[in-house]
Coordinates of C-alpha atoms and ligand atoms in Angstrom, one line a residue:
X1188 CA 57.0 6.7 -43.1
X1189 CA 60.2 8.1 -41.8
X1190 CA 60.6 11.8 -40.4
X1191 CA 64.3 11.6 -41.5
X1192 CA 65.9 13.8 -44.0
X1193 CA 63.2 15.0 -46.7
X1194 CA 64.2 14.0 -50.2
X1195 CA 62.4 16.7 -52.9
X1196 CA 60.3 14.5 -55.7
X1197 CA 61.4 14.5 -58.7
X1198 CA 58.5 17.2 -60.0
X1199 CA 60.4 19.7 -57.1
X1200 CA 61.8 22.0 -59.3
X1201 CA 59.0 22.8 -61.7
X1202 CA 56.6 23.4 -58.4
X1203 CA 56.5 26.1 -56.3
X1204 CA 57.8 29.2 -59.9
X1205 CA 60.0 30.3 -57.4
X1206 CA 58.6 29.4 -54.8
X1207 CA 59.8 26.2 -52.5
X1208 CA 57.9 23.4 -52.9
X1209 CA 55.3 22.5 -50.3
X1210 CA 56.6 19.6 -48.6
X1211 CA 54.7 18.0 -45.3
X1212 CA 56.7 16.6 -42.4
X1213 CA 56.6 13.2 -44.2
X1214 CA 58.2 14.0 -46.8
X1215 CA 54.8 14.4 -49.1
X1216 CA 54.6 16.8 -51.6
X1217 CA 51.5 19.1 -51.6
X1218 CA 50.6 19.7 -55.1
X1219 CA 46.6 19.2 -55.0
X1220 CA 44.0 21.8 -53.6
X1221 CA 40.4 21.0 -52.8
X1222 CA 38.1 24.0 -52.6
X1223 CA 34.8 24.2 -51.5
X1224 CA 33.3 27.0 -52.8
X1225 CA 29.6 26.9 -50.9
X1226 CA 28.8 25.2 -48.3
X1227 CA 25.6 25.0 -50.0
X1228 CA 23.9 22.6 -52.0
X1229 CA 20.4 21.6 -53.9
X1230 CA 20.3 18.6 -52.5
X1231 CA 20.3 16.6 -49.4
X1232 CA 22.0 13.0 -49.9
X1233 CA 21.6 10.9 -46.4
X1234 CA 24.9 9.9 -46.2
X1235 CA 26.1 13.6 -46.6
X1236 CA 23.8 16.1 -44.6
X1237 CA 21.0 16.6 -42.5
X1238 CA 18.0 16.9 -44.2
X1239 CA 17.7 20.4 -42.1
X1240 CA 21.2 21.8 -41.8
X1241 CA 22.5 25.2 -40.8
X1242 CA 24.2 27.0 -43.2
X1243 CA 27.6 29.3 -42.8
X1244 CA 26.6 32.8 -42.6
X1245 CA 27.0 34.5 -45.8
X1246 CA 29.1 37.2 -44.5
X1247 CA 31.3 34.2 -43.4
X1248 CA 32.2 33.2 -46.4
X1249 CA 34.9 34.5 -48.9
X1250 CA 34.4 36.5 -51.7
X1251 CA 34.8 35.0 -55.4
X1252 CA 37.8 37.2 -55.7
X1253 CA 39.2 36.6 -52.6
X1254 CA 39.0 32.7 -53.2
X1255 CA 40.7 34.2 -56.4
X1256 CA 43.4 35.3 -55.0
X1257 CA 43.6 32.2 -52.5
X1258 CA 43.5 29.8 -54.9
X1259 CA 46.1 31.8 -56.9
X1260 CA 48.7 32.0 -54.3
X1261 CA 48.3 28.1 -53.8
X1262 CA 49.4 28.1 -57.6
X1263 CA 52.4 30.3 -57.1
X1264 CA 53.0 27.7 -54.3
X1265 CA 53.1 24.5 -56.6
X1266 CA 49.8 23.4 -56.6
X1267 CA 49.1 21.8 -60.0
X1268 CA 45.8 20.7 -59.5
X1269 CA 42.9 22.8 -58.5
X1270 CA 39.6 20.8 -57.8
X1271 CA 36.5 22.6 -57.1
X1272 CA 34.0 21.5 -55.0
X1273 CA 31.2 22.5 -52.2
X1274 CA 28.2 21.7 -51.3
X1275 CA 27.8 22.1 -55.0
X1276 CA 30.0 24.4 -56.7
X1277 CA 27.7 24.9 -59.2
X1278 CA 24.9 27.1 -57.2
X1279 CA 27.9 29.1 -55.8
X1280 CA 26.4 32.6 -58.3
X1281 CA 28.8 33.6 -60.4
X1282 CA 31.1 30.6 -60.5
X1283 CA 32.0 30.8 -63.8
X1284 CA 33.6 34.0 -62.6
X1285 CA 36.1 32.5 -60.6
X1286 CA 36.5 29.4 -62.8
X1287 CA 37.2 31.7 -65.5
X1288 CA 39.7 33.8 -63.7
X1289 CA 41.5 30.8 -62.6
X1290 CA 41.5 29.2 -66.1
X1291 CA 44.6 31.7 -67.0
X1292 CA 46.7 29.5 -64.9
X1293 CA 46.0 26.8 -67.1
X1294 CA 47.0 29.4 -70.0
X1295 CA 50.3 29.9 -68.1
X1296 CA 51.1 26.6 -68.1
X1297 CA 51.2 26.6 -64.1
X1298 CA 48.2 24.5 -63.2
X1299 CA 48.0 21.1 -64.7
X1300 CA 44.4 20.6 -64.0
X1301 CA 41.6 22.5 -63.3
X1302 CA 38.5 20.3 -62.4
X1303 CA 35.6 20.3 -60.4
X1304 CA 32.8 17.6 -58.5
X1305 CA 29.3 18.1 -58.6
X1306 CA 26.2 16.6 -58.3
X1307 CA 25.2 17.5 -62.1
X1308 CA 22.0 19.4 -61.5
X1309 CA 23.7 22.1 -63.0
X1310 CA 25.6 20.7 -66.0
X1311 CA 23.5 21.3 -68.8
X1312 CA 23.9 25.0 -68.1
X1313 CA 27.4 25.3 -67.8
X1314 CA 29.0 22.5 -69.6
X1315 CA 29.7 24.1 -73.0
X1316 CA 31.3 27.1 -70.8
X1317 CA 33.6 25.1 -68.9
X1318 CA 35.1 22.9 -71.6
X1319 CA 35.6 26.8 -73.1
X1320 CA 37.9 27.6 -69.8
X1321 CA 39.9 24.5 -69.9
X1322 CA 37.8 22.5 -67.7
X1323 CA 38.7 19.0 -69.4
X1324 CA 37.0 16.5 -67.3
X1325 CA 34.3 16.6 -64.5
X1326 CA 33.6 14.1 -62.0
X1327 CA 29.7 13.8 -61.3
X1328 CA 27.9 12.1 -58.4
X1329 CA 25.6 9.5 -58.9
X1330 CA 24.5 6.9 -56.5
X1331 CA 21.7 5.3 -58.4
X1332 CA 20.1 5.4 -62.0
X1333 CA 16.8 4.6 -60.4
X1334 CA 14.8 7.2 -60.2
X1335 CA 12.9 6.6 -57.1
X1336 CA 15.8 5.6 -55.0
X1337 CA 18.0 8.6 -56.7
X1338 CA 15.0 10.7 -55.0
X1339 CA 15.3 8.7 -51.4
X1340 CA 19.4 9.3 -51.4
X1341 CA 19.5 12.9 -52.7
X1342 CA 16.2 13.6 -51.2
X1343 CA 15.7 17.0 -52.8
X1344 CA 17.3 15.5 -56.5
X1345 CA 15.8 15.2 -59.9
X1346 CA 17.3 12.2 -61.9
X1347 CA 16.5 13.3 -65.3
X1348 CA 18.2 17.1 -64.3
X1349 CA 21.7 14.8 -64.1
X1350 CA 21.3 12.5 -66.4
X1351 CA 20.7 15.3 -68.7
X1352 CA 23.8 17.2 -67.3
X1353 CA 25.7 14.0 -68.1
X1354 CA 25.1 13.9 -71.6
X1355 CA 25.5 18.1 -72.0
X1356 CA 29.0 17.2 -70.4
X1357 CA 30.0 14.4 -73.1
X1358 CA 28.2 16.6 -75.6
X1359 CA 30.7 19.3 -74.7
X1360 CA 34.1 17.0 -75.0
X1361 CA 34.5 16.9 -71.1
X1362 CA 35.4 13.6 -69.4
X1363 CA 33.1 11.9 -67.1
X1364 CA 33.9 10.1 -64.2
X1365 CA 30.9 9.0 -62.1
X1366 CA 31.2 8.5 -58.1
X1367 CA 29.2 6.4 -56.6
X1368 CA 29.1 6.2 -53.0
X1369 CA 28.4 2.1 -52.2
X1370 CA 25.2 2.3 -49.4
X1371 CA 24.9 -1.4 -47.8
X1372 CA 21.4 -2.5 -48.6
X1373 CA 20.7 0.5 -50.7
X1374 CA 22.7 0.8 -53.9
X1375 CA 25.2 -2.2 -53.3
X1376 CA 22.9 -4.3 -56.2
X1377 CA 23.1 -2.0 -58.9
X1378 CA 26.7 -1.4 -58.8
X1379 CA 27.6 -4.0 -61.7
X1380 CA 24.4 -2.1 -63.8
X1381 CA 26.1 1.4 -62.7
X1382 CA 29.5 -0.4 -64.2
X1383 CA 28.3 -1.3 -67.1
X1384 CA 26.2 1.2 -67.9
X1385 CA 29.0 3.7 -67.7
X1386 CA 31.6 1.4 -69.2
X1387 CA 28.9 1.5 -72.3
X1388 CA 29.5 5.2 -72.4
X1389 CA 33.1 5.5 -71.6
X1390 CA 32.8 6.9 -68.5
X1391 CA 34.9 5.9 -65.6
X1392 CA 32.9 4.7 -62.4
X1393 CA 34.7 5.0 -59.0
X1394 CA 33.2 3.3 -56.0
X1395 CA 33.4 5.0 -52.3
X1396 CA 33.2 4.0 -48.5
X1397 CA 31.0 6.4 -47.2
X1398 CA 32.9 8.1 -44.5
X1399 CA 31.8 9.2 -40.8
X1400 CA 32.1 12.9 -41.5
X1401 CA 29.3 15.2 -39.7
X1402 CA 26.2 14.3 -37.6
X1403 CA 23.3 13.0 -39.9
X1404 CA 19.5 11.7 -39.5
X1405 CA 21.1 7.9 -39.6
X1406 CA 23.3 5.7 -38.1
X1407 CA 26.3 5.2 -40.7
X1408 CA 26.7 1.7 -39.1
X1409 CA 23.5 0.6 -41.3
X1410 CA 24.8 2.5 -44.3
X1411 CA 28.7 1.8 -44.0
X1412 CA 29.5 -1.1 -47.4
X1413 CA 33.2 -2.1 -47.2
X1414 CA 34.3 -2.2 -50.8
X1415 CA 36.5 -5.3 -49.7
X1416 CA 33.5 -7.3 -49.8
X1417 CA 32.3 -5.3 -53.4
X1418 CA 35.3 -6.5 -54.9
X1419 CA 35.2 -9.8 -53.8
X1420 CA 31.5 -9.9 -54.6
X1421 CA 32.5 -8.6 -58.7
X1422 CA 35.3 -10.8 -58.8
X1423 CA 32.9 -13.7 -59.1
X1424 CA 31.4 -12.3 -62.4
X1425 CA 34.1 -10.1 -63.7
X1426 CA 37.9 -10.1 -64.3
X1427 CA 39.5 -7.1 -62.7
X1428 CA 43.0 -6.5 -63.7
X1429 CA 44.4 -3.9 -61.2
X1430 CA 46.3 -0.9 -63.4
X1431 CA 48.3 1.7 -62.2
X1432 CA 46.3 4.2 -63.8
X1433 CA 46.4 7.8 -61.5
X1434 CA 43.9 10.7 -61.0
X1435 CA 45.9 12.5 -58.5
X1436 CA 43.6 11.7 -56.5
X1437 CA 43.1 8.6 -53.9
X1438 CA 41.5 6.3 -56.2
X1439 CA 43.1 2.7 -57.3
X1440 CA 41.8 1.5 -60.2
X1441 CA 41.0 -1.7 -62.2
X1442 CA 40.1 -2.1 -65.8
X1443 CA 37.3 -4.4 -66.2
X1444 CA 38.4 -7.3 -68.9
X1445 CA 34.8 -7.7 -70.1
X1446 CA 34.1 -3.9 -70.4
X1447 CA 37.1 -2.6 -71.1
X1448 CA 36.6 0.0 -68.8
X1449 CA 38.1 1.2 -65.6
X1450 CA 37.1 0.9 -62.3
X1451 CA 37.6 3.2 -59.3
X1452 CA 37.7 2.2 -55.5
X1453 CA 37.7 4.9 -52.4
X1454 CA 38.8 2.7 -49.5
X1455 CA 39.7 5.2 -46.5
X1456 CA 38.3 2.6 -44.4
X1457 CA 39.5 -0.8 -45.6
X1458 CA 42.5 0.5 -47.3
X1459 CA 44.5 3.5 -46.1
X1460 CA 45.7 5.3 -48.5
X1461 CA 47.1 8.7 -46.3
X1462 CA 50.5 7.6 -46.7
X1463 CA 50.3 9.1 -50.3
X1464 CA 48.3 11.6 -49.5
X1465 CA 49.3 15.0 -51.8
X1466 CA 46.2 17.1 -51.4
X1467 CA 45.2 19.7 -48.5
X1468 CA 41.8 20.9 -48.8
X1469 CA 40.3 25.0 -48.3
X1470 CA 36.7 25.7 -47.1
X1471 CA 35.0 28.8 -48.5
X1472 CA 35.6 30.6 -45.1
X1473 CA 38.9 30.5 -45.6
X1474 CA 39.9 27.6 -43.5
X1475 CA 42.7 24.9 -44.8
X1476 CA 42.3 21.4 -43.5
X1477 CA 45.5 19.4 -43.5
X1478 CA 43.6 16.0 -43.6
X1479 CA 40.2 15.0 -44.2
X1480 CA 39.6 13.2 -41.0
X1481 CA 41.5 15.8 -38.7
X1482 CA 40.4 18.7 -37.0
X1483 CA 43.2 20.2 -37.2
X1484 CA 43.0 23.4 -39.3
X1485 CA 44.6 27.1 -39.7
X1486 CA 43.3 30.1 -41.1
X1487 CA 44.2 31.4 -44.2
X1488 CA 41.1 34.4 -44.4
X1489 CA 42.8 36.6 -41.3
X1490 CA 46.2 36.6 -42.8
X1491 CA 44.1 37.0 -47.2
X1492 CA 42.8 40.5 -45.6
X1493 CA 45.0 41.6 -43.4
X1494 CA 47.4 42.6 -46.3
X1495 CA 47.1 42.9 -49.8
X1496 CA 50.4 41.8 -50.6
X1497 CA 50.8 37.6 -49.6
X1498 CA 53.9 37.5 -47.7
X1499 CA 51.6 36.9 -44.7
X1500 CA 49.3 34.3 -46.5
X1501 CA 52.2 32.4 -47.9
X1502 CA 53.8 32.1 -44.4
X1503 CA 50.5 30.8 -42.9
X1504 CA 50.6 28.4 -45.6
X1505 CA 53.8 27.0 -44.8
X1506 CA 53.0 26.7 -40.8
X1507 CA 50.0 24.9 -41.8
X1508 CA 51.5 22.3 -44.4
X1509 CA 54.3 21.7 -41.7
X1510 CA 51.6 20.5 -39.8
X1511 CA 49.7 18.4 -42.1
X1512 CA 49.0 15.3 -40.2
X1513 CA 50.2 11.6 -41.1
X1514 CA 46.3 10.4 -42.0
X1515 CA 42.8 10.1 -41.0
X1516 CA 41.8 7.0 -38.0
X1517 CA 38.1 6.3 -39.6
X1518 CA 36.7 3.6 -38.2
X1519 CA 33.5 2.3 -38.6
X1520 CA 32.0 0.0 -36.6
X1521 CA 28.8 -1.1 -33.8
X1522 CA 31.2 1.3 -31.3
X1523 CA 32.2 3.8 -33.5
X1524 CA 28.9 4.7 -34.8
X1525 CA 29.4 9.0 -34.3
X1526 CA 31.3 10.9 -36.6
X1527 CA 34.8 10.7 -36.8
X1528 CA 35.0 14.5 -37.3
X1529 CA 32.0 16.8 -36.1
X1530 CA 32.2 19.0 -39.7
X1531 CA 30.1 17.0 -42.8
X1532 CA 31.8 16.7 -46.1
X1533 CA 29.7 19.7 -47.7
X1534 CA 32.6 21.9 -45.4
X1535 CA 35.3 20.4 -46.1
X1536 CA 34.5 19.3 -49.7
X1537 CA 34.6 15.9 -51.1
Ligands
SAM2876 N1 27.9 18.3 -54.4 C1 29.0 17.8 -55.1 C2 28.8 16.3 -55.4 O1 27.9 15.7 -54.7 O2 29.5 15.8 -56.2 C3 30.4 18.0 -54.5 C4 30.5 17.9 -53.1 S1 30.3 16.3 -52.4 C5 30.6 16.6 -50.7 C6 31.7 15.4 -53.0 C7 31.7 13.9 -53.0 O3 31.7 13.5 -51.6 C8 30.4 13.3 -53.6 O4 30.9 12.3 -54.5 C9 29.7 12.6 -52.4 O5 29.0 11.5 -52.8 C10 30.8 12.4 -51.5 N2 30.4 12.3 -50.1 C11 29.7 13.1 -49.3 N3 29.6 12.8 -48.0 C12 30.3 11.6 -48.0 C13 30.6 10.7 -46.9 N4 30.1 10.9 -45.7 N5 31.4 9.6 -47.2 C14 31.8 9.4 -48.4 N6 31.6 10.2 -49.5 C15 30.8 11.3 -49.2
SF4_2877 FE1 25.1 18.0 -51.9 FE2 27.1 16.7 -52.9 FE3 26.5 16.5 -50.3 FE4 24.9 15.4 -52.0 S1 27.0 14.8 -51.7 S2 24.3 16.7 -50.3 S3 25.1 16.8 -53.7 S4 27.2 18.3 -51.3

């Protein structure tokens, strides 16, 4: 990519009400937000956490209304889709607050999408509300449909709690897309059962490279499945007809011939995909990350309180998007065993 002369995409003019677009030194237009709400979470998967972690101080972390009025300013900005995400989102107390107050910029027209990941232990309880504020499609995390390895991944997980969230969510009208994060020599044989099972149901299953994000009780050498070697691996059994079916997000998918459904794959590692990168991604202290895999970051909190007006928020934004970074160097391998970036995912948000 060049750094010459920026050309505005074609969706310029309806970003930013007002408002210039957000447009990164490569000429990428920031229109997605990631938010993790909570660092927090009910469960512990290996490939995510430390089975003992350390929490953020509570005090730390923003208020519902100030992630309110954070999220809101992004929208005045030209974000168009809002993702929540955590830790869990869904232990965050009172989220259906916030999801509610930010609904009304789906009633505006000025967010596309509103949308959040979660690991489903909480779905039965809130699905009917969400589809009520707009929420149209969810995408849930599930590694395994076996019960006792669900419990060895998530280690502190109840299978039947999501599998019941699941079905509340497809009860309720809201899409389901399953992620399922391919573990080498753990989960890698039951991805074509995890296929069709959702394909049976109309979900969408998305495959991801579990990336080296945080210190955890393994070596992510022994865990790390390239999905290269998936697809190869499927393509003996199944016809995959690639599509160019889009999320927003960085996800290039397949429909399955047989099923009839659509298959995801998350390749940071084998497949790059930064170069088309729209997304920039706000922890609940405040903090924006430019890239997933850069420690790079500025803080949005300082400039949120020190005014109540956002002249000073909306310039921090713009330093920090002209400094969104040209991708992520993962790598993977018997000497690059530690993570790539000392914060786990659970910060950042997945
Ligand atoms: N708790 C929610 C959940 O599990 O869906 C939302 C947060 S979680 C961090 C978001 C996504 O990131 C999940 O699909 C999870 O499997 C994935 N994830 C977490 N750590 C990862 C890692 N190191 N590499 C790849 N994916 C990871
Ligand atoms: Fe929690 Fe999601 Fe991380 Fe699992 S992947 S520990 S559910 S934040």
């Amino acid at each position: 990519m060049s750094n010459g002369p920026i050309e505005l995409p074609a969706d310029a003019e309806i970003a930013g009400r007002g408002q210039p677009p957000m447009i990164d030194p490569f000429g990428r237009h920031v229109s997605y937000l990631r938010v993790s709400v909570t660092d927090r979470c009910d469960f512990r998967c290996v490939y995510c956490m430390a089975e003992n972690m350390t929490f953020l101080p509570k005090r730390d972390v923003l208020t519902l209304e100030e992630l309110d009025r954070l999220c809101s300013a992004f929208v005045d900005k030209g974000v168009r889709k809002l993702r929540l995400t955590g830790g869990e989102p869904l232990v965050r107390r009172n989220i259906m607050w916030l999801i509610r107050q930010l609904s009304r910029h789906l009633g505006t027209g000025a967010l596309e999408e509103l949308t959040l990941t979660t690991n489903g232990s909480q779905l039965a309880r809130y699905a009917v509300e969400l589809a009520d504020c707009g929420v149209r499609r969810v995408n849930v995390s599930m590694d395994t449909r076996d019960p006792k390895r669900f419990h060895e991944i998530t280690r502190w997980g109840d299978l039947d709690k999501v599998m019941g969230g699941i079905d509340a969510a497809l009860d309720a009208g809201l899409g389901v897309k399953i992620n399922m994060v391919a573990l080498k020599g753990v989960n890698e044989h039951e991805i074509e059962d995890m296929m069709v099972w959702c394909h049976d149901k109309g979900i969408d299953l998305t495959l991801i490279e579990t990336m080296p994000l945080g210190d955890i009780d393994g070596d992510r050498t022994d865990q790390y499945l390239p999905l290269s070697q998936v697809r190869s691996r499927l393509l003996e059994t199944w016809t995959l007809e690639d599509i160019p079916y889009k999320t927003g997000g960085p996800a290039r998918y397949v429909q399955v011939k047989e099923t009839g459904g659509r298959l995801g794959f998350i390749t940071p590692l084998t497949h790059n995909f930064c170069e088309s990168c729209n997304r920039v991604r706000l922890t609940c202290t405040g903090t924006l990350y430019m890239c997933l895999g850069q420690d790079d970051a500025a803080d949005l909190r300082a400039p949120l309180r020190a005014s109540e007006g956002n002249e000073l928020l909306g310039a921090a934004i713009d330093e920090a998007i002209g400094r969104k970074p040209k991708g992520h160097d993962f790598i993977i391998d018997r000497d690059h065993n530690g993570p790539a970036v000392s914060r786990h995912m659970s910060v950042t948000g997945g």
